[in-house]
């Protein structure tokens, strides 16, 4: 009976794809269709709430002993539930934006219908995946489920995953708008349409990631809010893309419609990629997010090849290959967009140009790994060759006059095909070749490749990041760099400008360009490091290579806030801060405290990394506060909170404060250092650094627990230690929750908060079993030694203060955007009425 809801939802999705404006014909029918789309998820929720043991999914992850809120959260504890929840969020978004998006330009009906069809089609795809997985299948005989994972039995499990999937839904919707711009030729006003989804999408994404960090900080035993785990890094990529889109209007010059469409495609592709990272269990073996797993092996040394192994997995294969195909479709649409910009026409078979090579890539994915074990990435070559071949068949004699340097465009063999294939032969890394193709295509199709410096910069960053992370050899990185640098080396353009090198306008332009370029380059760096972090979390690489970007961001903010000041003084100030940072990093790297003296390599320690960006971040706080004050004064009306610049600078201030806290609590803390583990003797003060710790009592209880079957914890008194004097500052009770059903335990973190920051106490889980056995045999009083992990995190409050300010500012930006859009719509209506 419950499986019928899946089929009803599929028919509803098909009906809405055929009639995307059904609400105009019959409001009741449209509401009913959208409710049908959401029905499977709520049907599954109902089965968990009543603990329907006839359904295997409920038996596997639910349980009668769970509180109702955790039964509800168990719905998205595995593969099937999140897929259905994703459909619900997409359904809500399609209903909210069911009408043409208005602004300076009103979205055409064709564009509205196309983007709605894209989203409904994606919903249909998700529903078909759910049918294959079948969340309502009956429980087989003698099946016993493990229940909800112990780490997921927290209140944040109820909030965090749904918000992340809502964020991904915004990203998919933005890509649908971009695809509509390609295939319906309705590009005018696409910037407003994309921004209208980007602003709330960025708010939701920031909220979801922040709550995930809070989960790790308060509940899990990470000892902090961020650890560059592959799954959290995957969710960070769409956030970076949304940040880049939100700043595209502020960069100097007008962004082309092609640029907005490309940005919209990127954010959707990254959301799908982030989902791949989360759901492709076994590929990113270094992730602690192993709640969704696969039994496939992990022999290949690159992510794409490992995904190919999953295609034969009955559980994971269908879902993973589907997301991968959507990513290839988006890349094909990007190639299509660049081809259209080059040739200046759209053929009637444009969708065929996209579908045929993608089908070729699909065949390679489905059969290539079986037929060619030595080239499981054959899908990449199939995509490129198929696209180029169909492109030539569509317009075999098309030619465009160039006005500058172009890449080789032979009639039968072109550099668009030649370079990726040669690169693949030399570097058989599927995702790396895909990224090369994405960055190279705009330069290939340009009438003058020297004008495409943005894409050249991204390509060079791709090569550098590949070399830094160890994905490719240094020689190959140099070859890739030369491909992107070639136009600028061959056709040098000498400027005849005699103006001053340092002016207000130039510094302001540089600062505004940084808002887009730094985010884009950092996104490429993060993505490449993530692709290479499949067997170990490369924490050091993220922090080391990210430090110059933090410095650049803070420097750009300082330059912008001083845009009306003397430009020479601004430049001298920037240089002075940079020199001071480098001086302290080289000669006094260990002065910041924490684990600043911990070596990352022969020449680099954590203090050096921190000093690179820390001074500039501190310096820019004051100018940002004055900038916010000036934005309030600049508002002629009292409603300054309706101004986007005011709210945007609240976000900037929050981000700077958060990054200062990040330096002190994350960069300067080595969570793998054994020195943080302290063995305590009962009723004896153990001194470690500036603190003393006294273990006074071991506690054990089975009463009053919301989850778990028993708790074992240590009561510890914490002292400030100064020249032999001890001043009590608080008491903590870290411990372990016991789960008898699975025979496992979960660490219960305790945090001692002070005005200067938090101290996090983690009960060492390796001793839990031994303590339980000893206490049951000889009693609690017989235990005289316990081991705890202690992280001193000065400035940790800055992380949460900064995040809160960012949320406040983003909420204001979203509200301001809606208010501004309504004003523009009203003005447009008045103009049309007068005409």
Coordinates of C-alpha atoms in Angstrom, one line a residue, residues 31 66 70 85 88 97 103 116 187 189 234 241 261 275 277 308 349 365 370 393 412 511 528 534 660 703 755 784 805:
X31 CA -2.0 21.7 -5.0
X66 CA 13.6 5.9 20.5
X70 CA 14.5 10.7 17.0
X85 CA 13.0 14.6 1.7
X88 CA 9.7 17.6 -0.7
X97 CA 8.5 30.3 -7.5
X103 CA 12.3 42.5 -11.5
X116 CA 10.0 24.1 -13.7
X187 CA 18.9 35.6 -20.9
X189 CA 17.3 39.6 -16.4
X234 CA 31.8 18.9 0.1
X241 CA 29.9 29.1 -5.2
X261 CA 24.5 31.2 -16.6
X275 CA 25.9 14.7 -2.5
X277 CA 30.8 12.8 -1.5
X308 CA 33.0 3.4 -11.3
X349 CA 18.9 20.3 -32.5
X365 CA 30.1 4.6 -17.4
X370 CA 33.8 -3.8 -17.3
X393 CA 27.9 17.4 -37.8
X412 CA 38.8 17.3 -38.1
X511 CA 39.4 45.0 -4.1
X528 CA 41.2 19.5 -5.9
X534 CA 40.1 10.0 -0.4
X660 CA 40.0 35.2 13.8
X703 CA 18.5 6.7 35.2
X755 CA 35.0 34.8 28.8
X784 CA 41.9 5.6 40.5
X805 CA 26.5 38.1 12.7

